[in-house]
Coordinates of C-alpha atoms in Angstrom, one line a residue:
X29 CA 128.2 94.2 137.5
X30 CA 127.0 92.8 140.8
X31 CA 127.3 89.7 142.9
X32 CA 124.9 87.6 145.0
X33 CA 125.2 84.9 147.6
X34 CA 122.6 82.7 149.3
X35 CA 122.1 79.6 151.4
X36 CA 119.5 77.5 153.0
X37 CA 119.8 78.4 156.7
X38 CA 122.0 76.1 158.7
X39 CA 120.7 77.3 162.1
X40 CA 117.7 79.0 163.7
X41 CA 119.9 81.8 165.0
X42 CA 119.1 84.9 162.8
X43 CA 122.2 86.7 164.0
X44 CA 124.4 83.8 163.0
X45 CA 122.8 83.6 159.6
X46 CA 123.2 87.3 159.1
X47 CA 126.9 87.2 160.1
X48 CA 127.5 84.4 157.6
X49 CA 125.6 85.9 154.7
X50 CA 127.4 89.2 155.2
X51 CA 130.8 87.5 155.3
X52 CA 130.0 85.6 152.1
X53 CA 129.0 88.8 150.3
X54 CA 132.1 90.6 151.5
X55 CA 134.3 87.9 149.8
X56 CA 132.9 89.1 146.5
X57 CA 132.6 92.9 147.4
X58 CA 134.7 93.6 144.3
X59 CA 131.7 92.7 142.1
X60 CA 129.7 95.5 143.7
X61 CA 131.5 97.9 146.1
X62 CA 128.8 100.6 146.0
X63 CA 125.7 98.8 147.3
X64 CA 124.9 95.9 149.6
X65 CA 121.7 94.4 150.9
X66 CA 120.5 91.3 152.8
X67 CA 117.4 89.2 153.5
X68 CA 117.7 86.8 156.4
X69 CA 114.5 84.7 156.5
X70 CA 113.4 81.8 158.5
X71 CA 114.6 79.3 155.9
X72 CA 116.8 81.1 153.4
X73 CA 119.3 83.9 153.5
X74 CA 120.3 86.0 150.5
X75 CA 122.9 88.7 150.0
X76 CA 123.8 91.3 147.4
X77 CA 126.8 93.5 146.4
X78 CA 126.2 96.0 143.6
X79 CA 127.8 98.6 141.4
X80 CA 126.0 101.9 141.2
X81 CA 125.1 102.4 137.5
X82 CA 121.6 104.0 138.0
X83 CA 119.3 105.5 140.6
X84 CA 119.7 103.6 143.9
X85 CA 115.9 103.3 144.0
X86 CA 116.1 101.3 140.8
X87 CA 119.0 99.1 141.7
X88 CA 118.9 98.2 145.4
X89 CA 118.6 94.5 146.2
X90 CA 117.4 92.1 147.5
X91 CA 114.0 92.9 145.9
X92 CA 110.8 91.6 147.5
X93 CA 107.3 91.0 146.3
X94 CA 104.5 93.1 147.8
X95 CA 103.4 90.3 150.1
X96 CA 107.0 89.4 151.0
X97 CA 106.8 85.8 149.9
X98 CA 109.3 86.3 147.0
X99 CA 112.8 87.6 147.4
X100 CA 115.3 87.9 144.6
X101 CA 119.0 88.8 144.0
X102 CA 120.4 89.2 140.5
X103 CA 123.6 89.9 138.7
X104 CA 123.4 91.3 135.2
X105 CA 121.0 93.2 133.0
X106 CA 117.8 92.5 131.0
X107 CA 118.0 94.3 127.6
X108 CA 114.3 93.8 126.7
X109 CA 113.2 95.1 130.1
X110 CA 111.1 98.0 128.7
X111 CA 109.1 95.6 126.5
X112 CA 108.6 93.2 129.4
X113 CA 107.5 96.0 131.8
X114 CA 104.7 96.9 129.4
X115 CA 103.6 93.3 129.0
X116 CA 103.7 92.7 132.8
X117 CA 101.7 95.8 133.5
X118 CA 99.0 94.7 131.0
X119 CA 98.9 91.3 132.8
X120 CA 98.3 93.0 136.2
X121 CA 101.9 92.9 137.5
X122 CA 103.2 96.5 137.1
X123 CA 106.7 97.4 138.0
X124 CA 107.2 100.3 140.5
X125 CA 110.8 100.9 139.5
X126 CA 113.1 100.8 136.4
X127 CA 115.0 97.9 138.0
X128 CA 115.8 94.9 135.8
X129 CA 115.6 92.7 139.0
X130 CA 112.0 93.8 139.5
X131 CA 111.2 92.8 135.9
X132 CA 112.4 89.3 136.7
X133 CA 110.5 89.2 140.1
X134 CA 107.2 90.4 138.5
X135 CA 107.7 88.1 135.6
X136 CA 108.1 85.2 138.1
X137 CA 104.9 86.3 139.9
X138 CA 103.1 86.3 136.6
X139 CA 104.5 83.2 134.9
X140 CA 106.8 81.3 137.2
X141 CA 109.8 79.7 135.4
X142 CA 108.1 80.7 132.1
X143 CA 109.5 84.2 132.4
X144 CA 113.1 83.0 131.9
X145 CA 113.0 82.1 128.2
X146 CA 111.6 85.6 127.5
X147 CA 114.6 87.4 129.1
X148 CA 117.1 88.9 126.7
X149 CA 120.3 89.8 128.5
X150 CA 123.3 88.6 130.5
X151 CA 122.1 87.5 133.9
X152 CA 122.1 85.1 136.8
X153 CA 119.6 85.3 139.6
X154 CA 118.4 83.4 142.7
X155 CA 114.9 83.7 144.1
X156 CA 113.3 82.4 147.3
X157 CA 109.7 81.4 146.9
X158 CA 108.4 81.1 150.5
X159 CA 104.9 79.8 149.4
X160 CA 106.3 76.8 147.6
X161 CA 109.4 76.4 149.7
X162 CA 111.6 76.6 146.6
X163 CA 114.9 78.2 145.8
X164 CA 114.8 79.0 142.1
X165 CA 117.5 80.4 139.9
X166 CA 118.5 80.8 136.3
X167 CA 121.5 81.7 134.1
X168 CA 121.6 83.4 130.7
X169 CA 121.8 81.6 127.4
X170 CA 125.5 82.1 126.9
X171 CA 126.6 81.9 130.5
X172 CA 128.0 85.4 130.5
X173 CA 127.2 85.8 134.2
X174 CA 128.5 83.1 136.6
X175 CA 126.6 81.1 139.1
X176 CA 127.9 78.3 141.3
X177 CA 126.3 76.0 143.9
X178 CA 127.6 73.7 146.7
X179 CA 125.4 70.8 147.5
X180 CA 126.7 68.3 150.1
X181 CA 126.1 67.2 153.6
X182 CA 122.7 68.8 153.8
X183 CA 124.1 72.2 152.8
X184 CA 122.9 74.2 149.8
X185 CA 124.9 77.3 149.0
X186 CA 124.8 79.5 145.8
X187 CA 126.9 82.4 144.7
X188 CA 128.3 84.4 141.8
X189 CA 131.8 83.3 142.7
X190 CA 133.2 80.2 144.4
X191 CA 135.3 82.2 146.9
X192 CA 132.1 83.3 148.6
X193 CA 131.6 79.8 149.9
X194 CA 134.9 80.0 151.8
X195 CA 133.1 82.3 154.4
X196 CA 130.4 79.7 155.1
X197 CA 131.2 77.3 158.1
X198 CA 129.4 74.5 156.5
X199 CA 131.5 74.5 153.3
X200 CA 133.8 71.6 153.2
X201 CA 136.7 72.8 151.0
X202 CA 138.3 69.9 149.2
X203 CA 140.3 69.7 146.0
X204 CA 138.6 67.8 143.2
X205 CA 141.7 65.8 142.1
X206 CA 139.7 63.7 139.7
X207 CA 139.3 66.7 137.4
X208 CA 142.9 67.7 137.2
X209 CA 143.5 65.7 134.0
X210 CA 140.7 67.7 132.4
X211 CA 142.3 70.9 133.3
X212 CA 145.6 69.8 132.0
X213 CA 144.1 69.1 128.5
X214 CA 141.7 72.0 128.2
X215 CA 143.1 74.7 130.6
X216 CA 139.7 74.5 132.3
X217 CA 137.2 71.8 133.5
X218 CA 134.9 71.3 130.4
X219 CA 132.0 70.0 132.5
X220 CA 129.7 71.4 135.2
X221 CA 132.1 70.2 137.8
X222 CA 134.8 72.4 139.3
X223 CA 138.2 71.8 140.9
X224 CA 136.4 72.2 144.3
X225 CA 134.6 68.9 145.2
X226 CA 130.8 69.3 145.4
X227 CA 130.9 72.7 143.8
X228 CA 129.2 72.9 140.4
X229 CA 128.4 75.5 137.8
X230 CA 124.8 76.1 136.9
X231 CA 124.8 75.4 133.1
X232 CA 124.1 78.3 130.7
X233 CA 120.5 78.4 129.4
X234 CA 119.3 76.5 132.5
X235 CA 117.2 77.0 135.6
X236 CA 117.4 75.2 138.9
X237 CA 115.0 74.5 141.7
X238 CA 116.0 73.3 145.2
X239 CA 113.2 72.0 147.4
X240 CA 113.3 69.8 150.5
X241 CA 116.9 68.8 149.8
X242 CA 116.4 67.9 146.1
X243 CA 118.0 69.9 143.3
X244 CA 116.7 69.8 139.8
X245 CA 118.4 71.5 136.8
X246 CA 116.3 72.1 133.7
X247 CA 117.5 73.6 130.3
X248 CA 115.2 76.3 129.0
X249 CA 116.8 77.0 125.6
X250 CA 119.1 75.2 123.1
X251 CA 121.2 76.2 120.2
X252 CA 119.9 74.8 116.9
X253 CA 121.2 75.4 113.4
X254 CA 118.5 76.5 111.0
X255 CA 120.6 77.1 107.9
X256 CA 119.0 79.4 105.3
X257 CA 120.6 78.9 101.9
X258 CA 118.3 81.5 100.1
X259 CA 120.2 84.7 101.0
X260 CA 123.2 86.1 99.2
X261 CA 126.4 87.2 101.0
X262 CA 125.3 90.8 100.7
X263 CA 121.9 90.0 102.3
X264 CA 123.7 88.3 105.2
X265 CA 126.0 91.2 105.7
X266 CA 123.0 93.5 105.8
X267 CA 121.2 91.2 108.3
X268 CA 124.3 91.2 110.6
X269 CA 124.6 94.9 110.4
X270 CA 121.0 95.6 111.2
X271 CA 120.8 93.0 114.0
X272 CA 124.0 94.3 115.5
X273 CA 122.7 97.8 115.5
X274 CA 119.5 96.8 117.3
X275 CA 121.5 94.8 119.8
X276 CA 123.8 97.7 120.4
X277 CA 120.9 100.0 121.0
X278 CA 119.6 97.5 123.6
X279 CA 123.0 97.4 125.3
X280 CA 123.5 101.2 125.1
X281 CA 121.6 102.2 128.2
X282 CA 123.2 103.6 131.4
X283 CA 123.3 106.7 133.6
X284 CA 127.1 106.6 133.7
X285 CA 129.8 107.0 131.1
X286 CA 130.6 104.0 128.9
X287 CA 134.1 103.2 127.6
X288 CA 135.3 100.6 125.1
X289 CA 138.0 98.0 125.0
X290 CA 140.0 98.5 121.8
X291 CA 142.5 96.2 120.1
X292 CA 143.6 96.2 116.5
X293 CA 141.0 93.5 115.6
X294 CA 137.7 93.7 113.9
X295 CA 135.4 92.8 116.8
X296 CA 136.3 95.6 119.2
X297 CA 136.7 98.0 116.2
X298 CA 133.2 97.3 115.1
X299 CA 131.8 97.8 118.6
X300 CA 133.7 101.0 119.2
X301 CA 132.8 102.4 115.8
X302 CA 129.1 101.9 116.6
X303 CA 129.6 103.6 120.0
X304 CA 131.4 106.5 118.3
X305 CA 128.2 107.3 116.4
X306 CA 126.6 108.3 119.7
X307 CA 129.3 109.8 121.8
X308 CA 133.0 110.6 122.0
X309 CA 133.7 107.3 123.7
X310 CA 137.0 106.8 125.6
X311 CA 138.8 103.6 124.5
X312 CA 141.3 101.5 126.4
X313 CA 144.2 99.4 125.1
X314 CA 147.1 97.4 126.5
X315 CA 150.2 96.1 124.9
X316 CA 153.9 95.3 125.4
X317 CA 157.2 97.0 124.7
X318 CA 158.0 94.0 122.5
X319 CA 156.6 95.5 119.2
X320 CA 155.6 92.2 117.5
X321 CA 153.3 91.4 120.4
X322 CA 151.7 94.8 120.8
X323 CA 148.6 96.2 119.1
X324 CA 148.9 99.6 120.7
X325 CA 149.9 101.6 117.6
X326 CA 147.1 100.1 115.5
X327 CA 144.5 100.7 118.3
X328 CA 145.7 104.3 118.6
X329 CA 145.5 104.8 114.8
X330 CA 141.9 103.5 114.7
X331 CA 140.9 105.7 117.6
X332 CA 142.3 108.7 115.8
X333 CA 140.4 107.7 112.7
X334 CA 137.2 107.8 114.7
X335 CA 138.2 110.9 116.5
X336 CA 137.9 109.3 120.0
X337 CA 140.4 109.2 122.9
X338 CA 142.6 106.1 123.3
X339 CA 144.2 105.5 126.7
X340 CA 146.9 102.9 126.6
X341 CA 149.1 101.0 129.0
X342 CA 152.3 99.1 128.2
X343 CA 152.6 96.0 130.4
X344 CA 156.2 95.1 131.5
X345 CA 157.3 91.5 132.2
X346 CA 157.6 92.4 135.9
X347 CA 154.0 93.6 136.0
X348 CA 152.8 90.5 134.0
X349 CA 154.3 88.0 136.5
X350 CA 153.4 90.1 139.5
X351 CA 149.7 90.0 138.6
X352 CA 149.5 86.2 138.3
X353 CA 148.5 85.5 141.9
X354 CA 145.7 88.1 141.8
X355 CA 144.5 86.8 138.4
X356 CA 144.3 83.2 139.6
X357 CA 142.6 84.2 142.8
X358 CA 139.9 86.1 141.0
X359 CA 139.4 83.3 138.5
X360 CA 138.1 81.0 141.3
X361 CA 139.6 78.0 139.3
X362 CA 142.9 78.1 137.5
X363 CA 142.8 79.4 134.0
X364 CA 146.1 79.4 132.1
X365 CA 145.0 81.5 129.1
X366 CA 148.1 83.8 128.8
X367 CA 145.9 86.7 127.7
X368 CA 144.1 86.8 131.1
X369 CA 146.8 89.0 132.6
X370 CA 146.4 91.5 129.7
X371 CA 142.7 91.6 130.3
X372 CA 143.4 92.1 134.0
X373 CA 145.4 95.2 133.3
X374 CA 143.0 96.4 130.6
X375 CA 140.1 96.2 133.0
X376 CA 142.2 98.0 135.7
X377 CA 143.0 100.7 133.2
X378 CA 139.4 101.2 132.1
X379 CA 138.0 101.1 135.7
X380 CA 140.2 104.1 136.6
X381 CA 138.1 106.1 134.1
X382 CA 134.6 104.5 133.7
X383 CA 132.3 102.0 135.3
X384 CA 131.0 100.4 132.2
X385 CA 132.9 99.1 129.2
X386 CA 131.9 97.6 125.8
X387 CA 133.7 94.5 124.6
X388 CA 133.7 92.4 121.4
X389 CA 133.4 89.0 122.9
X390 CA 131.5 86.3 121.0
X391 CA 132.1 87.2 117.4
X392 CA 134.6 84.4 116.7
X393 CA 132.4 81.7 118.1
X394 CA 129.2 82.9 116.5
X395 CA 130.5 83.9 113.1
X396 CA 133.5 81.6 112.5
X397 CA 136.5 83.7 113.5
X398 CA 139.1 81.1 114.6
X399 CA 141.6 80.0 111.9
X400 CA 141.3 76.4 112.8
X401 CA 137.7 76.4 111.6
X402 CA 139.4 76.4 108.2
X403 CA 141.0 73.0 108.8
X404 CA 137.9 70.9 107.9
X405 CA 137.9 72.6 104.5
X406 CA 141.4 71.4 103.9
X407 CA 140.4 67.9 104.8
X408 CA 137.2 67.9 102.8
X409 CA 138.6 66.2 99.7
X410 CA 140.7 63.7 101.6
X411 CA 137.7 62.6 103.7
X412 CA 136.1 61.3 100.6
X413 CA 138.8 58.6 100.6
X414 CA 137.3 55.4 102.2
X415 CA 137.9 55.2 105.9
X416 CA 139.8 51.9 105.9
X417 CA 142.3 53.4 103.4
X418 CA 142.8 56.5 105.6
X419 CA 143.2 54.4 108.6
X420 CA 146.1 52.4 107.0
X421 CA 147.7 55.6 105.7
X422 CA 147.5 57.1 109.2
X423 CA 149.2 54.1 110.8
X424 CA 152.1 54.3 108.3
X425 CA 152.3 58.1 108.8
X426 CA 152.5 57.8 112.5
X427 CA 155.9 56.2 112.2
X428 CA 157.3 59.1 110.2
X429 CA 159.4 61.8 112.0
X430 CA 157.4 64.3 114.1
X431 CA 157.4 67.6 112.3
X432 CA 157.7 66.1 108.8
X433 CA 155.5 68.1 106.4
X434 CA 152.2 66.3 105.8
X435 CA 152.5 63.8 108.7
X436 CA 149.9 65.5 110.9
X437 CA 147.5 65.8 108.0
X438 CA 147.7 62.1 107.2
X439 CA 147.5 61.0 110.9
X440 CA 144.5 63.2 111.6
X441 CA 142.8 62.4 108.4
X442 CA 141.6 59.1 109.8
X443 CA 140.1 60.6 112.9
X444 CA 136.6 61.8 113.5
X445 CA 136.2 65.5 114.1
X446 CA 135.8 65.2 117.9
X447 CA 139.3 63.7 118.0
X448 CA 140.8 65.8 115.4
X449 CA 139.7 69.2 116.7
X450 CA 142.5 71.4 118.1
X451 CA 140.4 72.2 121.2
X452 CA 141.0 68.7 122.4
X453 CA 144.4 68.1 124.0
X454 CA 144.6 71.9 123.8
X455 CA 147.5 72.0 126.3
X456 CA 148.6 68.5 127.4
X457 CA 148.0 65.5 125.1
X458 CA 146.6 62.3 126.6
X459 CA 150.1 60.9 126.7
X460 CA 151.7 64.0 128.1
X461 CA 149.2 64.5 130.9
X462 CA 149.7 60.8 131.9
X463 CA 153.5 61.5 132.0
X464 CA 153.3 64.7 134.0
X465 CA 151.0 63.4 136.8
X466 CA 152.8 62.0 139.8
X467 CA 150.3 59.2 140.0
X468 CA 147.6 58.0 137.6
X469 CA 144.2 59.6 137.7
X470 CA 141.4 57.9 135.9
X471 CA 139.5 60.4 133.7
X472 CA 137.8 60.4 130.3
X473 CA 139.9 61.1 127.2
X474 CA 139.5 64.7 126.0
X475 CA 137.5 63.6 122.9
X476 CA 134.9 61.9 125.2
X477 CA 134.4 65.1 127.0
X478 CA 133.3 67.0 123.9
X479 CA 131.7 64.2 121.9
X480 CA 128.2 64.8 123.4
X481 CA 128.2 68.3 122.0
X482 CA 129.3 67.0 118.6
X483 CA 126.5 64.5 118.8
X484 CA 124.0 67.4 119.5
X485 CA 125.2 69.0 116.3
X486 CA 124.8 65.8 114.3
X487 CA 123.9 66.4 110.7
X488 CA 125.9 69.6 110.4
X489 CA 129.2 70.1 108.6
X490 CA 132.4 69.9 110.5
X491 CA 132.9 73.7 110.7
X492 CA 129.5 74.1 112.2
X493 CA 130.1 71.3 114.7
X494 CA 133.3 72.9 115.8
X495 CA 131.6 76.3 116.3
X496 CA 128.8 74.6 118.2
X497 CA 131.2 72.9 120.6
X498 CA 133.1 76.1 121.1
X499 CA 129.8 77.9 122.1
X500 CA 129.2 75.1 124.6
X501 CA 132.7 74.8 126.1
X502 CA 135.4 77.3 125.1
X503 CA 133.3 80.4 125.1
X504 CA 131.6 79.8 128.5
X505 CA 134.4 78.0 130.3
X506 CA 137.3 80.2 129.1
X507 CA 136.6 83.4 127.3
X508 CA 133.6 84.5 129.3
X509 CA 135.2 83.5 132.6
X510 CA 138.3 85.5 131.7
X511 CA 136.2 88.6 130.8
X512 CA 133.8 88.4 133.8
X513 CA 136.4 87.8 136.5
X514 CA 139.0 90.2 135.2
X515 CA 136.4 93.0 135.0
X516 CA 134.9 92.0 138.3
X517 CA 138.3 92.2 139.9
X518 CA 138.3 95.9 139.2
X519 CA 134.5 96.5 139.8
X520 CA 134.0 97.2 136.1
X521 CA 130.8 96.2 134.3
X522 CA 131.3 94.8 130.8
X523 CA 128.7 94.6 128.0
X524 CA 129.1 92.5 124.9
X525 CA 126.6 93.6 122.2
X526 CA 127.8 90.9 119.7
X527 CA 127.0 88.2 122.3
X528 CA 123.3 88.7 122.1
X529 CA 120.4 86.3 121.8
X530 CA 119.3 87.8 118.5
X531 CA 122.8 87.8 117.1
X532 CA 123.0 84.1 118.0
X533 CA 119.7 83.3 116.3
X534 CA 121.0 85.0 113.2
X535 CA 124.4 83.3 113.3
X536 CA 122.8 79.9 113.4
X537 CA 121.1 80.5 110.1
X538 CA 124.2 81.6 108.1
X539 CA 125.6 79.0 105.6
X540 CA 129.1 77.8 106.4
X541 CA 130.5 79.3 103.1
X542 CA 129.5 82.8 104.4
X543 CA 131.2 82.1 107.8
X544 CA 134.5 80.4 106.8
X545 CA 136.4 79.8 103.6
X546 CA 139.9 78.5 102.9
X547 CA 141.0 82.1 102.4
X548 CA 139.0 84.0 105.1
X549 CA 137.3 83.7 108.5
X550 CA 134.2 85.5 109.7
X551 CA 133.3 86.3 106.0
X552 CA 129.8 87.8 106.4
X553 CA 130.7 89.4 109.7
X554 CA 133.7 91.1 108.2
X555 CA 131.5 92.4 105.3
X556 CA 129.0 93.8 107.7
X557 CA 131.8 95.5 109.8
X558 CA 133.5 96.9 106.6
X559 CA 130.5 99.1 106.1
X560 CA 131.8 101.4 108.8
X561 CA 135.3 100.1 109.7
X562 CA 138.4 100.7 107.5
X563 CA 139.3 97.7 105.3
X564 CA 142.6 97.4 107.2
X565 CA 140.8 96.6 110.4
X566 CA 138.0 94.6 108.8
X567 CA 140.4 92.3 107.0
X568 CA 143.0 91.9 109.8
X569 CA 143.8 88.3 110.7
X570 CA 142.9 87.3 114.3
X571 CA 145.7 87.9 116.8
X572 CA 144.0 87.2 120.1
X573 CA 146.0 89.2 122.6
X574 CA 149.5 87.9 121.8
X575 CA 151.9 87.7 124.8
X576 CA 155.7 87.6 124.9
X577 CA 155.5 84.8 127.5
X578 CA 157.4 82.3 125.4
X579 CA 160.4 84.6 125.4
X580 CA 160.1 85.7 129.0
X581 CA 160.1 82.1 130.2
X582 CA 163.7 81.8 128.8
X583 CA 164.9 84.7 130.9
X584 CA 166.8 83.8 134.1
X585 CA 164.5 85.7 136.4
X586 CA 161.3 84.1 135.3
X587 CA 162.8 80.7 134.5
X588 CA 163.9 80.6 138.2
X589 CA 160.6 81.8 139.4
X590 CA 158.7 79.0 137.6
X591 CA 161.4 76.5 138.6
X592 CA 160.9 77.3 142.2
X593 CA 157.2 76.5 141.8
X594 CA 158.0 73.3 140.0
X595 CA 160.2 72.1 142.8
X596 CA 157.7 73.1 145.6
X597 CA 155.8 70.7 147.9
X598 CA 152.6 71.3 146.0
X599 CA 154.2 70.3 142.7
X600 CA 155.6 67.2 144.3
X601 CA 152.1 66.2 145.5
X602 CA 150.6 66.3 142.0
X603 CA 153.3 66.1 139.3
X604 CA 156.4 64.3 138.2
X605 CA 158.9 67.0 138.9
X606 CA 161.6 65.6 136.7
X607 CA 159.1 65.8 133.8
X608 CA 158.2 69.4 134.7
X609 CA 161.8 70.5 134.9
X610 CA 162.6 68.9 131.5
X611 CA 159.7 70.8 130.0
X612 CA 161.1 74.0 131.4
X613 CA 164.8 73.3 130.5
X614 CA 163.9 72.2 127.0
X615 CA 161.9 75.3 126.5
X616 CA 164.7 77.5 127.8
X617 CA 167.3 75.8 125.5
X618 CA 165.0 76.3 122.5
X619 CA 164.6 72.5 121.9
X620 CA 160.8 72.7 122.3
X621 CA 158.0 75.3 122.5
X622 CA 156.5 74.2 125.9
X623 CA 155.1 77.6 126.9
X624 CA 151.5 76.4 127.1
X625 CA 152.3 73.3 129.2
X626 CA 154.7 75.3 131.5
X627 CA 152.2 78.1 132.0
X628 CA 149.3 75.7 132.7
X629 CA 151.1 73.9 135.5
X630 CA 152.5 77.2 136.9
X631 CA 149.0 78.8 137.0
X632 CA 147.6 75.7 138.7
X633 CA 150.3 75.8 141.4
X634 CA 149.8 79.5 142.0
X635 CA 146.0 78.9 142.3
X636 CA 146.4 75.8 144.5
X637 CA 148.7 77.6 146.9
X638 CA 146.3 80.5 147.3
X639 CA 143.2 78.4 147.9
X640 CA 144.4 75.2 149.6
X641 CA 147.6 76.3 151.4
X642 CA 147.2 79.9 152.4
X643 CA 143.4 80.1 152.8
X644 CA 142.1 79.4 156.2
X645 CA 138.6 77.8 157.0
X646 CA 135.7 79.9 158.0
X647 CA 135.2 80.3 161.7

């Protein structure tokens, strides 16, 4: 875990540039409280904050080429670093340290941008090439490590987190109101834009170059299905098990103790069980006093089965709501996933014992773990009915009472997958988001946002298309943001051995029937895990960090807290307050389950107040 900042110099005053780069780095010091370093050149300034996980001689940054013309700062790790060091030494570019950052620097010396597709890891880096006058950067295939840039009014800034830009005097902080409808539907902005105007995310699997005021972004890798029908289920299980073991070995390298996140689910259980082969790993779990929402007893039972320690925390409703401002601040953009608060406390718990933690992110997207991936299988027979007939049936069904059994099936049966997918209108439907906004905001319909990704997966079955879109949107914009920022908030480095380049390559070959059936999700993955995880864990349905939030929002204390936010000046600026209060009151009365909508707006308001009301401009 580390963080970087950089900018093309705005003045010729070296002291001024140093003051600004240090202030930017200090805004993200939580990403790396142990180390800091700066390079203030004639044209570009770079800064670094790092977490000490190895010998300082191997981890200090910025790192410079021998002639001083290349300077690099990087967040993340390169898991094939040893192999690349050997190759670079043979090519006349030997590394003097064990630093992953030096591998990238020497690789750029040898092959320019060509080094990036060869990197296996989770990383984001920025490099200043003084010879060509180019700022160059890259982000890993999945987007596990964040990277943002601000490009406006002759300014170019880059950083691991948006909040670093707040310390730069040239940053014009403006709310990007045009993207508010996107947030309301998806709970995040599903494009490279952000809710800060002129601030963008560098896409995963992409490089950028900035030279003489021109920015160019270039993809260096792409996900492509290459389905292999020849293997049996048992052969796929073996392939997953062996590939995972190799990935785990690559991730299992550190000079400090490594812990593990542990829920009752298969993903974290598989990761922890692999770690337990090597050490008496300490595991960490969180839950709630409300038993139906807590996985603590199951996590403790599994830890006992492995003979490893489990350290647990029970989150109270008071703690949950108290953490929301900090959670939304660290997210940079509002993220209303209710499980984010649980991950915040989970990371806090782990960080009090270890500096590195293993997590099970990525298995659902790669191997078909979400229950709604089963929905296309239910539609498969009905989709053989001619489209005109399904369209007529859908029109008739639309007039049936909402909630009537079969109504949703018949209405959705006439829609293409990009409109039918549950990820679209995830929180607010198109109609509801129009109703909740105080004034109309023109924005693409949710299906239009994801259709390009469905088009990229053309020719695949609907389950594969849904997984592909989740890899491109949900995983990078929601799940990995939540994991990175909540761990970074507590200076904790997270590693996800399932979310690996080789695991992805394997997953894209597995036939759908070995990923998802009507009866089971993650079929082959569960079979691989079952070789070392008890059947109870391997077969457990996905829970996904359940939270008692629906019930808490009906309690007087929290109802009033949210109501105060919904009647605030900020709420009046953006939303129809009568609509908001009806959502809240109907939910409290039990007439509707509006938790997602309520929480989405509440998180936005908490975030907006922090960044656009309380935050002062840089001096």
